[in-house]
Structure formats: structure tokens, C-alpha cells
Amino acid sequence: MAGRLRILLFATAREAVGESTLSWPLPRTGLTARQLLDALGKAHPKLAPVLSISRIARNGAYLTLLSTPLTSGDEIAIHPPFSGG
Amino acid sequence: MTVLVGRRPLSLERAYRHLGDASSGGVVLFVGRVRPEDQRGRPLVALDYEADVRMAVGALRRLEGECARRFGTRKVFVEHRIGRLRVGTASVIVGAAAPHRAAAFQAARFLIECLKLEAPIWKTDRYRSNRRTVAR
């Protein structure tokens, strides 16, 4: 299961990390979306409060269950509350 | 049906052309522009817009379909601009064409209100000296 995930960061999430994309290692033991968010929050403390109010999309579709196991090559988008218009 | 998210300047004429349909008696176009002040009344110089383009287009296409079913629109148009937009610049155009004006007005209002809630698009305030991201 080892591989990498591509993380897309927008708006306040991007500002908290200082990057718009991250390449994140997927351990052999696998990773759920919840575990990924916990790891991201630990690696980037300013991101943690943003994650708690963001929607998480996997390959273009929102995740409703954070227990979803992630797969190598998945694209995970972090969407803070929208403000378009 | 037309949904666009990109960097080119918006054009009312282009939007109207997309809505062109002789069978529609009512066409409503709404233009959203960059306001000169933030929500606290502080002067802005620009807004930086960004989007998850793939997902934004998907969300807007769903709204288009909903408009047709709910209001009977013949055509709708949504274009949102991204990038740095100075005060007064058009950031979004929504339009609806329907057999009668009431449905066209309702659909255009529905489109802009739902866009704000459902499309992954963000703006960051730009001031003369600092900046702040807003979530409205």
C-alpha cells in the first residue's frame, strides 16, 4: 500500500501551510482520511484549526466518512468555507 | 448550458450570446463586482480569487440542471473569474433565459446565492499594506 498522496490546499489552508500542493507519503499500513488530517495538523500546526472547518474531497468528490481508507495516487483537496461571488 | 471558471475578463455580451434563444421571453443577467471596502468598511485595492476549478465547475453544472427542473429555464450561464481583480472589476456573471421574466429572475437569484454556498471558490482581501482571507 506504500505510495504517495497529492494534497491540494486552498485559501486559508494554503496560507497556513505556505504551499498549494503537498506530496504526502502513504505508509505500508495504509491511512484513513481521519489519520491523514491528524498527521497534517501535527506537521502544520497552523493548519489544524482550518482542517476542523474544512470539507475534504477525494479525487473530486467530497468524503462523508473520514474512516475511508486512502489509496496511493489519491488527490485529496482541503476546502475551507467558500467565499466566491 | 454554460459554466466557466477562469482568468479571462468577463463579458456581458458573451454571456448574453450564450443565452440567446428566441423562445425565451425573459433574460436576466447579474454581474457581481469587487466592492471598494471589506465587511468592516476598510478600503480594499483588490480581491484575489482562487478556485478548485474541477469541483467548482461540477458544482455549478449541478445548479444549472436544478434551475431547468425547478424554474423551467431554457438556458443558464455562469462564469466566475479567478486571479487578482481590482476594485470595480466584474468577478462573476450569472444569467438565466426562460419563457417568462419571473422564472428568469428567480433562476438568476438562485444561481448566485447557491454559487456562494456550493462552489469551491475563495477570495482573499488585498489592502494597500496587508491582507486577510475572508469566508463569507
PDB file of N, CA and C in Angstrom, chain B residues 40-115:
ATOM      1  N   ARG B  40     -15.788  45.249   7.109  1.00  0.00           N
ATOM      2  CA  ARG B  40     -15.677  46.216   8.212  1.00  0.00           C
ATOM      3  C   ARG B  40     -15.532  47.649   7.717  1.00  0.00           C
ATOM      4  N   GLY B  41     -15.654  47.849   6.418  1.00  0.00           N
ATOM      5  CA  GLY B  41     -15.581  49.185   5.868  1.00  0.00           C
ATOM      6  C   GLY B  41     -14.174  49.677   5.557  1.00  0.00           C
ATOM      7  N   ARG B  42     -13.184  48.781   5.665  1.00  0.00           N
ATOM      8  CA  ARG B  42     -11.807  49.203   5.359  1.00  0.00           C
ATOM      9  C   ARG B  42     -11.577  49.155   3.847  1.00  0.00           C
ATOM     10  N   PRO B  43     -10.861  50.151   3.314  1.00  0.00           N
ATOM     11  CA  PRO B  43     -10.694  50.211   1.861  1.00  0.00           C
ATOM     12  C   PRO B  43      -9.839  49.062   1.315  1.00  0.00           C
ATOM     13  N   LEU B  44     -10.317  48.485   0.223  1.00  0.00           N
ATOM     14  CA  LEU B  44      -9.603  47.397  -0.458  1.00  0.00           C
ATOM     15  C   LEU B  44      -8.973  47.928  -1.729  1.00  0.00           C
ATOM     16  N   VAL B  45      -7.904  47.287  -2.184  1.00  0.00           N
ATOM     17  CA  VAL B  45      -7.394  47.604  -3.516  1.00  0.00           C
ATOM     18  C   VAL B  45      -7.779  46.519  -4.514  1.00  0.00           C
ATOM     19  N   ALA B  46      -7.958  45.283  -4.019  1.00  0.00           N
ATOM     20  CA  ALA B  46      -8.279  44.180  -4.927  1.00  0.00           C
ATOM     21  C   ALA B  46      -8.739  42.978  -4.120  1.00  0.00           C
ATOM     22  N   LEU B  47      -9.256  41.984  -4.831  1.00  0.00           N
ATOM     23  CA  LEU B  47      -9.520  40.664  -4.244  1.00  0.00           C
ATOM     24  C   LEU B  47      -8.783  39.642  -5.088  1.00  0.00           C
ATOM     25  N   ASP B  48      -8.147  38.675  -4.417  1.00  0.00           N
ATOM     26  CA  ASP B  48      -7.548  37.546  -5.128  1.00  0.00           C
ATOM     27  C   ASP B  48      -8.525  36.383  -5.070  1.00  0.00           C
ATOM     28  N   TYR B  49      -8.989  35.936  -6.226  1.00  0.00           N
ATOM     29  CA  TYR B  49      -9.915  34.803  -6.286  1.00  0.00           C
ATOM     30  C   TYR B  49      -9.163  33.545  -6.682  1.00  0.00           C
ATOM     31  N   GLU B  50      -9.495  32.443  -6.022  1.00  0.00           N
ATOM     32  CA  GLU B  50      -8.951  31.147  -6.416  1.00  0.00           C
ATOM     33  C   GLU B  50     -10.087  30.134  -6.378  1.00  0.00           C
ATOM     34  N   ALA B  51      -9.900  29.021  -7.063  1.00  0.00           N
ATOM     35  CA  ALA B  51     -10.956  28.006  -7.134  1.00  0.00           C
ATOM     36  C   ALA B  51     -10.340  26.626  -7.260  1.00  0.00           C
ATOM     37  N   ASP B  52     -11.067  25.645  -6.773  1.00  0.00           N
ATOM     38  CA  ASP B  52     -10.794  24.265  -7.172  1.00  0.00           C
ATOM     39  C   ASP B  52     -11.613  24.104  -8.446  1.00  0.00           C
ATOM     40  N   VAL B  53     -10.976  24.377  -9.577  1.00  0.00           N
ATOM     41  CA  VAL B  53     -11.727  24.584 -10.821  1.00  0.00           C
ATOM     42  C   VAL B  53     -12.571  23.363 -11.183  1.00  0.00           C
ATOM     43  N   ARG B  54     -11.984  22.185 -11.093  1.00  0.00           N
ATOM     44  CA  ARG B  54     -12.731  20.989 -11.499  1.00  0.00           C
ATOM     45  C   ARG B  54     -14.000  20.827 -10.647  1.00  0.00           C
ATOM     46  N   MET B  55     -13.839  20.980  -9.348  1.00  0.00           N
ATOM     47  CA  MET B  55     -15.006  20.787  -8.485  1.00  0.00           C
ATOM     48  C   MET B  55     -15.978  21.951  -8.561  1.00  0.00           C
ATOM     49  N   ALA B  56     -15.455  23.162  -8.805  1.00  0.00           N
ATOM     50  CA  ALA B  56     -16.346  24.319  -8.941  1.00  0.00           C
ATOM     51  C   ALA B  56     -17.225  24.160 -10.174  1.00  0.00           C
ATOM     52  N   VAL B  57     -16.612  23.736 -11.272  1.00  0.00           N
ATOM     53  CA  VAL B  57     -17.405  23.543 -12.498  1.00  0.00           C
ATOM     54  C   VAL B  57     -18.457  22.456 -12.274  1.00  0.00           C
ATOM     55  N   GLY B  58     -18.084  21.396 -11.573  1.00  0.00           N
ATOM     56  CA  GLY B  58     -19.048  20.328 -11.279  1.00  0.00           C
ATOM     57  C   GLY B  58     -20.220  20.847 -10.452  1.00  0.00           C
ATOM     58  N   ALA B  59     -19.913  21.651  -9.426  1.00  0.00           N
ATOM     59  CA  ALA B  59     -20.974  22.182  -8.559  1.00  0.00           C
ATOM     60  C   ALA B  59     -21.896  23.107  -9.355  1.00  0.00           C
ATOM     61  N   LEU B  60     -21.313  23.929 -10.227  1.00  0.00           N
ATOM     62  CA  LEU B  60     -22.128  24.879 -10.995  1.00  0.00           C
ATOM     63  C   LEU B  60     -22.987  24.156 -12.037  1.00  0.00           C
ATOM     64  N   ARG B  61     -22.448  23.080 -12.591  1.00  0.00           N
ATOM     65  CA  ARG B  61     -23.258  22.305 -13.557  1.00  0.00           C
ATOM     66  C   ARG B  61     -24.474  21.683 -12.871  1.00  0.00           C
ATOM     67  N   ARG B  62     -24.277  21.249 -11.625  1.00  0.00           N
ATOM     68  CA  ARG B  62     -25.437  20.692 -10.900  1.00  0.00           C
ATOM     69  C   ARG B  62     -26.497  21.771 -10.690  1.00  0.00           C
ATOM     70  N   LEU B  63     -26.041  23.005 -10.409  1.00  0.00           N
ATOM     71  CA  LEU B  63     -27.000  24.101 -10.220  1.00  0.00           C
ATOM     72  C   LEU B  63     -27.759  24.398 -11.517  1.00  0.00           C
ATOM     73  N   GLU B  64     -27.042  24.308 -12.624  1.00  0.00           N
ATOM     74  CA  GLU B  64     -27.703  24.550 -13.911  1.00  0.00           C
ATOM     75  C   GLU B  64     -28.850  23.569 -14.112  1.00  0.00           C
ATOM     76  N   GLY B  65     -28.568  22.293 -13.854  1.00  0.00           N
ATOM     77  CA  GLY B  65     -29.598  21.270 -14.021  1.00  0.00           C
ATOM     78  C   GLY B  65     -30.779  21.520 -13.090  1.00  0.00           C
ATOM     79  N   GLU B  66     -30.463  21.961 -11.876  1.00  0.00           N
ATOM     80  CA  GLU B  66     -31.514  22.223 -10.901  1.00  0.00           C
ATOM     81  C   GLU B  66     -32.405  23.378 -11.367  1.00  0.00           C
ATOM     82  N   CYS B  67     -31.787  24.380 -11.983  1.00  0.00           N
ATOM     83  CA  CYS B  67     -32.547  25.536 -12.486  1.00  0.00           C
ATOM     84  C   CYS B  67     -33.561  25.108 -13.545  1.00  0.00           C
ATOM     85  N   ALA B  68     -33.109  24.247 -14.444  1.00  0.00           N
ATOM     86  CA  ALA B  68     -34.009  23.821 -15.521  1.00  0.00           C
ATOM     87  C   ALA B  68     -35.215  23.085 -14.937  1.00  0.00           C
ATOM     88  N   ARG B  69     -34.947  22.207 -13.973  1.00  0.00           N
ATOM     89  CA  ARG B  69     -36.051  21.422 -13.392  1.00  0.00           C
ATOM     90  C   ARG B  69     -36.959  22.290 -12.528  1.00  0.00           C
ATOM     91  N   ARG B  70     -36.359  23.228 -11.802  1.00  0.00           N
ATOM     92  CA  ARG B  70     -37.126  23.989 -10.816  1.00  0.00           C
ATOM     93  C   ARG B  70     -37.848  25.201 -11.404  1.00  0.00           C
ATOM     94  N   PHE B  71     -37.145  25.885 -12.337  1.00  0.00           N
ATOM     95  CA  PHE B  71     -37.716  27.135 -12.842  1.00  0.00           C
ATOM     96  C   PHE B  71     -38.094  27.055 -14.324  1.00  0.00           C
ATOM     97  N   GLY B  72     -37.780  25.963 -14.961  1.00  0.00           N
ATOM     98  CA  GLY B  72     -38.093  25.837 -16.381  1.00  0.00           C
ATOM     99  C   GLY B  72     -37.228  26.708 -17.271  1.00  0.00           C
ATOM    100  N   THR B  73     -35.996  26.998 -16.843  1.00  0.00           N
ATOM    101  CA  THR B  73     -35.120  27.832 -17.669  1.00  0.00           C
ATOM    102  C   THR B  73     -34.770  27.095 -18.964  1.00  0.00           C
ATOM    103  N   ARG B  74     -34.670  27.869 -20.037  1.00  0.00           N
ATOM    104  CA  ARG B  74     -34.247  27.276 -21.315  1.00  0.00           C
ATOM    105  C   ARG B  74     -32.737  27.177 -21.351  1.00  0.00           C
ATOM    106  N   LYS B  75     -32.070  28.230 -20.848  1.00  0.00           N
ATOM    107  CA  LYS B  75     -30.612  28.242 -20.799  1.00  0.00           C
ATOM    108  C   LYS B  75     -30.172  29.013 -19.569  1.00  0.00           C
ATOM    109  N   VAL B  76     -29.038  28.615 -19.004  1.00  0.00           N
ATOM    110  CA  VAL B  76     -28.430  29.440 -17.960  1.00  0.00           C
ATOM    111  C   VAL B  76     -26.939  29.580 -18.259  1.00  0.00           C
ATOM    112  N   PHE B  77     -26.350  30.587 -17.647  1.00  0.00           N
ATOM    113  CA  PHE B  77     -24.946  30.899 -17.887  1.00  0.00           C
ATOM    114  C   PHE B  77     -24.311  31.281 -16.557  1.00  0.00           C
ATOM    115  N   VAL B  78     -23.151  30.717 -16.268  1.00  0.00           N
ATOM    116  CA  VAL B  78     -22.397  31.108 -15.071  1.00  0.00           C
ATOM    117  C   VAL B  78     -20.925  31.212 -15.457  1.00  0.00           C
ATOM    118  N   GLU B  79     -20.327  32.358 -15.209  1.00  0.00           N
ATOM    119  CA  GLU B  79     -18.874  32.476 -15.400  1.00  0.00           C
ATOM    120  C   GLU B  79     -18.289  33.191 -14.189  1.00  0.00           C
ATOM    121  N   HIS B  80     -17.299  32.574 -13.556  1.00  0.00           N
ATOM    122  CA  HIS B  80     -16.621  33.175 -12.409  1.00  0.00           C
ATOM    123  C   HIS B  80     -15.167  33.389 -12.776  1.00  0.00           C
ATOM    124  N   ARG B  81     -14.691  34.592 -12.517  1.00  0.00           N
ATOM    125  CA  ARG B  81     -13.303  34.890 -12.836  1.00  0.00           C
ATOM    126  C   ARG B  81     -12.425  34.620 -11.615  1.00  0.00           C
ATOM    127  N   ILE B  82     -11.202  34.143 -11.848  1.00  0.00           N
ATOM    128  CA  ILE B  82     -10.239  33.957 -10.761  1.00  0.00           C
ATOM    129  C   ILE B  82      -8.976  34.765 -11.071  1.00  0.00           C
ATOM    130  N   GLY B  83      -8.124  34.914 -10.050  1.00  0.00           N
ATOM    131  CA  GLY B  83      -6.940  35.756 -10.192  1.00  0.00           C
ATOM    132  C   GLY B  83      -7.141  37.048  -9.407  1.00  0.00           C
ATOM    133  N   ARG B  84      -6.216  37.993  -9.561  1.00  0.00           N
ATOM    134  CA  ARG B  84      -6.317  39.267  -8.834  1.00  0.00           C
ATOM    135  C   ARG B  84      -7.235  40.235  -9.582  1.00  0.00           C
ATOM    136  N   LEU B  85      -8.310  40.651  -8.919  1.00  0.00           N
ATOM    137  CA  LEU B  85      -9.275  41.560  -9.539  1.00  0.00           C
ATOM    138  C   LEU B  85      -9.345  42.845  -8.733  1.00  0.00           C
ATOM    139  N   ARG B  86      -9.118  43.957  -9.406  1.00  0.00           N
ATOM    140  CA  ARG B  86      -9.118  45.247  -8.726  1.00  0.00           C
ATOM    141  C   ARG B  86     -10.549  45.692  -8.443  1.00  0.00           C
ATOM    142  N   VAL B  87     -10.669  46.623  -7.510  1.00  0.00           N
ATOM    143  CA  VAL B  87     -11.979  47.151  -7.125  1.00  0.00           C
ATOM    144  C   VAL B  87     -12.749  47.593  -8.373  1.00  0.00           C
ATOM    145  N   GLY B  88     -14.024  47.199  -8.432  1.00  0.00           N
ATOM    146  CA  GLY B  88     -14.880  47.579  -9.551  1.00  0.00           C
ATOM    147  C   GLY B  88     -14.904  46.568 -10.680  1.00  0.00           C
ATOM    148  N   THR B  89     -13.968  45.624 -10.661  1.00  0.00           N
ATOM    149  CA  THR B  89     -13.909  44.632 -11.737  1.00  0.00           C
ATOM    150  C   THR B  89     -14.990  43.570 -11.543  1.00  0.00           C
ATOM    151  N   ALA B  90     -15.574  43.128 -12.650  1.00  0.00           N
ATOM    152  CA  ALA B  90     -16.584  42.062 -12.571  1.00  0.00           C
ATOM    153  C   ALA B  90     -15.910  40.752 -12.204  1.00  0.00           C
ATOM    154  N   SER B  91     -16.442  40.090 -11.164  1.00  0.00           N
ATOM    155  CA  SER B  91     -15.890  38.809 -10.734  1.00  0.00           C
ATOM    156  C   SER B  91     -16.773  37.638 -11.146  1.00  0.00           C
ATOM    157  N   VAL B  92     -18.055  37.897 -11.323  1.00  0.00           N
ATOM    158  CA  VAL B  92     -18.972  36.799 -11.664  1.00  0.00           C
ATOM    159  C   VAL B  92     -20.136  37.331 -12.488  1.00  0.00           C
ATOM    160  N   ILE B  93     -20.560  36.525 -13.448  1.00  0.00           N
ATOM    161  CA  ILE B  93     -21.794  36.800 -14.193  1.00  0.00           C
ATOM    162  C   ILE B  93     -22.661  35.551 -14.124  1.00  0.00           C
ATOM    163  N   VAL B  94     -23.909  35.720 -13.737  1.00  0.00           N
ATOM    164  CA  VAL B  94     -24.856  34.615 -13.884  1.00  0.00           C
ATOM    165  C   VAL B  94     -26.012  35.122 -14.729  1.00  0.00           C
ATOM    166  N   GLY B  95     -26.585  34.241 -15.498  1.00  0.00           N
ATOM    167  CA  GLY B  95     -27.701  34.631 -16.342  1.00  0.00           C
ATOM    168  C   GLY B  95     -28.661  33.484 -16.524  1.00  0.00           C
ATOM    169  N   ALA B  96     -29.911  33.825 -16.780  1.00  0.00           N
ATOM    170  CA  ALA B  96     -30.930  32.808 -16.998  1.00  0.00           C
ATOM    171  C   ALA B  96     -31.886  33.288 -18.074  1.00  0.00           C
ATOM    172  N   ALA B  97     -32.234  32.379 -18.957  1.00  0.00           N
ATOM    173  CA  ALA B  97     -33.225  32.665 -20.003  1.00  0.00           C
ATOM    174  C   ALA B  97     -34.405  31.718 -19.802  1.00  0.00           C
ATOM    175  N   ALA B  98     -35.589  32.289 -19.778  1.00  0.00           N
ATOM    176  CA  ALA B  98     -36.791  31.484 -19.537  1.00  0.00           C
ATOM    177  C   ALA B  98     -37.940  32.055 -20.362  1.00  0.00           C
ATOM    178  N   PRO B  99     -39.011  31.285 -20.504  1.00  0.00           N
ATOM    179  CA  PRO B  99     -40.146  31.791 -21.307  1.00  0.00           C
ATOM    180  C   PRO B  99     -40.716  33.100 -20.755  1.00  0.00           C
ATOM    181  N   HIS B 100     -40.681  33.272 -19.416  1.00  0.00           N
ATOM    182  CA  HIS B 100     -41.242  34.487 -18.811  1.00  0.00           C
ATOM    183  C   HIS B 100     -40.264  35.082 -17.794  1.00  0.00           C
ATOM    184  N   ARG B 101     -40.406  36.390 -17.525  1.00  0.00           N
ATOM    185  CA  ARG B 101     -39.424  37.089 -16.711  1.00  0.00           C
ATOM    186  C   ARG B 101     -39.336  36.583 -15.274  1.00  0.00           C
ATOM    187  N   ALA B 102     -40.479  36.181 -14.694  1.00  0.00           N
ATOM    188  CA  ALA B 102     -40.454  35.780 -13.281  1.00  0.00           C
ATOM    189  C   ALA B 102     -39.490  34.611 -13.077  1.00  0.00           C
ATOM    190  N   ALA B 103     -39.571  33.635 -13.945  1.00  0.00           N
ATOM    191  CA  ALA B 103     -38.706  32.458 -13.817  1.00  0.00           C
ATOM    192  C   ALA B 103     -37.245  32.843 -14.050  1.00  0.00           C
ATOM    193  N   ALA B 104     -37.007  33.759 -14.979  1.00  0.00           N
ATOM    194  CA  ALA B 104     -35.627  34.173 -15.270  1.00  0.00           C
ATOM    195  C   ALA B 104     -35.017  34.894 -14.058  1.00  0.00           C
ATOM    196  N   PHE B 105     -35.802  35.781 -13.426  1.00  0.00           N
ATOM    197  CA  PHE B 105     -35.307  36.474 -12.234  1.00  0.00           C
ATOM    198  C   PHE B 105     -35.047  35.481 -11.096  1.00  0.00           C
ATOM    199  N   GLN B 106     -35.995  34.578 -10.885  1.00  0.00           N
ATOM    200  CA  GLN B 106     -35.835  33.597  -9.797  1.00  0.00           C
ATOM    201  C   GLN B 106     -34.609  32.722 -10.015  1.00  0.00           C
ATOM    202  N   ALA B 107     -34.418  32.290 -11.247  1.00  0.00           N
ATOM    203  CA  ALA B 107     -33.297  31.389 -11.537  1.00  0.00           C
ATOM    204  C   ALA B 107     -31.952  32.103 -11.362  1.00  0.00           C
ATOM    205  N   ALA B 108     -31.878  33.367 -11.804  1.00  0.00           N
ATOM    206  CA  ALA B 108     -30.615  34.110 -11.675  1.00  0.00           C
ATOM    207  C   ALA B 108     -30.280  34.318 -10.195  1.00  0.00           C
ATOM    208  N   ARG B 109     -31.280  34.641  -9.395  1.00  0.00           N
ATOM    209  CA  ARG B 109     -31.068  34.823  -7.953  1.00  0.00           C
ATOM    210  C   ARG B 109     -30.615  33.506  -7.311  1.00  0.00           C
ATOM    211  N   PHE B 110     -31.279  32.438  -7.690  1.00  0.00           N
ATOM    212  CA  PHE B 110     -30.941  31.103  -7.184  1.00  0.00           C
ATOM    213  C   PHE B 110     -29.490  30.768  -7.537  1.00  0.00           C
ATOM    214  N   LEU B 111     -29.104  31.057  -8.766  1.00  0.00           N
ATOM    215  CA  LEU B 111     -27.741  30.719  -9.210  1.00  0.00           C
ATOM    216  C   LEU B 111     -26.682  31.449  -8.394  1.00  0.00           C
ATOM    217  N   ILE B 112     -26.839  32.750  -8.196  1.00  0.00           N
ATOM    218  CA  ILE B 112     -25.778  33.489  -7.495  1.00  0.00           C
ATOM    219  C   ILE B 112     -25.760  33.127  -6.015  1.00  0.00           C
ATOM    220  N   GLU B 113     -26.918  32.927  -5.410  1.00  0.00           N
ATOM    221  CA  GLU B 113     -26.931  32.582  -3.981  1.00  0.00           C
ATOM    222  C   GLU B 113     -26.345  31.189  -3.751  1.00  0.00           C
ATOM    223  N   CYS B 114     -26.701  30.242  -4.599  1.00  0.00           N
ATOM    224  CA  CYS B 114     -26.198  28.866  -4.420  1.00  0.00           C
ATOM    225  C   CYS B 114     -24.729  28.764  -4.807  1.00  0.00           C
ATOM    226  N   LEU B 115     -24.303  29.569  -5.780  1.00  0.00           N
ATOM    227  CA  LEU B 115     -22.876  29.592  -6.133  1.00  0.00           C
ATOM    228  C   LEU B 115     -22.046  29.915  -4.899  1.00  0.00           C
TER     229      LEU B 115
END
